[in-house]
Amino acid sequence: MSELLHPDIEGRANYDALLTLTNLASVSDSVRKRIMKEKVIPKTEEFWFMMDHDDLRAAAAELLLNMLS
């Protein structure tokens, strides 16, 4: 799953990947555990803290919030 995210590339593909992961994270605990296992969180944090693109930052924040559900 983490290969869906490419912090070195800004744009629509990363935004769509973050939203897809956000939707998946809202499905169940087992899906959230899989996302954690796949080490998606460090890449998501890069989008949240390191990007100047507001939509990417918002999508990353939403994913992290869904991971806490």
Short mmCIF file of C-alpha atoms in Angstrom, two decimals:
data_model
loop_
_atom_site.label_atom_id
_atom_site.label_comp_id
_atom_site.label_asym_id
_atom_site.label_seq_id
_atom_site.Cartn_x
_atom_site.Cartn_y
_atom_site.Cartn_z
CA MET A 1 0.00 0.00 0.00
CA SER A 2 2.77 2.44 0.79
CA GLU A 3 3.97 2.24 -2.81
CA LEU A 4 0.81 4.16 -3.75
CA LEU A 5 2.32 7.27 -2.17
CA HIS A 6 5.23 9.16 -3.70
CA PRO A 7 6.15 12.18 -1.54
CA ASP A 8 8.66 13.35 -4.13
CA ILE A 9 5.82 13.91 -6.60
CA GLU A 10 3.08 16.45 -5.88
CA GLY A 11 -0.21 16.07 -7.61
CA ARG A 12 -3.43 14.29 -8.27
CA ALA A 13 -2.11 10.72 -8.02
CA ASN A 14 -0.98 11.21 -4.41
CA TYR A 15 -4.20 13.00 -3.54
CA ASP A 16 -6.28 10.14 -4.96
CA ALA A 17 -4.11 7.57 -3.17
CA LEU A 18 -4.51 9.37 0.15
CA LEU A 19 -8.28 9.57 -0.27
CA THR A 20 -8.44 5.89 -1.22
CA LEU A 21 -6.45 4.94 1.86
CA THR A 22 -8.69 7.23 3.94
CA ASN A 23 -11.77 5.39 2.70
CA LEU A 24 -10.15 2.03 3.35
CA ALA A 25 -9.18 3.09 6.87
CA SER A 26 -12.82 3.75 7.67
CA VAL A 27 -13.83 0.15 6.83
CA SER A 28 -12.59 -1.82 9.84
CA ASP A 29 -9.90 -2.35 12.45
CA SER A 30 -8.33 -5.10 10.38
CA VAL A 31 -7.87 -2.74 7.43
CA ARG A 32 -6.37 -0.09 9.71
CA LYS A 33 -3.96 -2.70 11.10
CA ARG A 34 -2.95 -3.63 7.56
CA ILE A 35 -2.32 0.03 6.73
CA MET A 36 -0.12 0.27 9.84
CA LYS A 37 1.70 -2.94 8.91
CA GLU A 38 2.40 -1.59 5.42
CA LYS A 39 4.12 1.45 6.96
CA VAL A 40 1.87 4.00 5.29
CA ILE A 41 1.91 6.36 8.29
CA PRO A 42 5.47 7.73 7.83
CA LYS A 43 4.74 8.66 4.22
CA THR A 44 1.40 10.15 5.23
CA GLU A 45 3.16 12.28 7.83
CA GLU A 46 5.48 13.58 5.10
CA PHE A 47 2.46 14.82 3.16
CA TRP A 48 0.94 16.40 6.25
CA PHE A 49 4.04 18.15 7.57
CA MET A 50 6.31 18.68 4.56
CA MET A 51 4.05 19.58 1.63
CA ASP A 52 2.98 23.08 0.64
CA HIS A 53 -0.04 21.70 -1.25
CA ASP A 54 -3.16 22.31 0.88
CA ASP A 55 -5.23 19.50 -0.64
CA LEU A 56 -2.48 16.92 -0.05
CA ARG A 57 -2.06 18.10 3.52
CA ALA A 58 -5.81 17.90 4.14
CA ALA A 59 -6.05 14.40 2.65
CA ALA A 60 -3.11 13.23 4.78
CA ALA A 61 -4.70 14.70 7.91
CA GLU A 62 -7.99 12.97 7.11
CA LEU A 63 -6.23 9.62 6.69
CA LEU A 64 -4.42 10.02 10.01
CA LEU A 65 -7.69 10.92 11.74
CA ASN A 66 -9.41 7.87 10.25
CA MET A 67 -6.55 5.72 11.53
CA LEU A 68 -7.45 6.87 15.05
CA SER A 69 -11.09 5.77 14.71
#
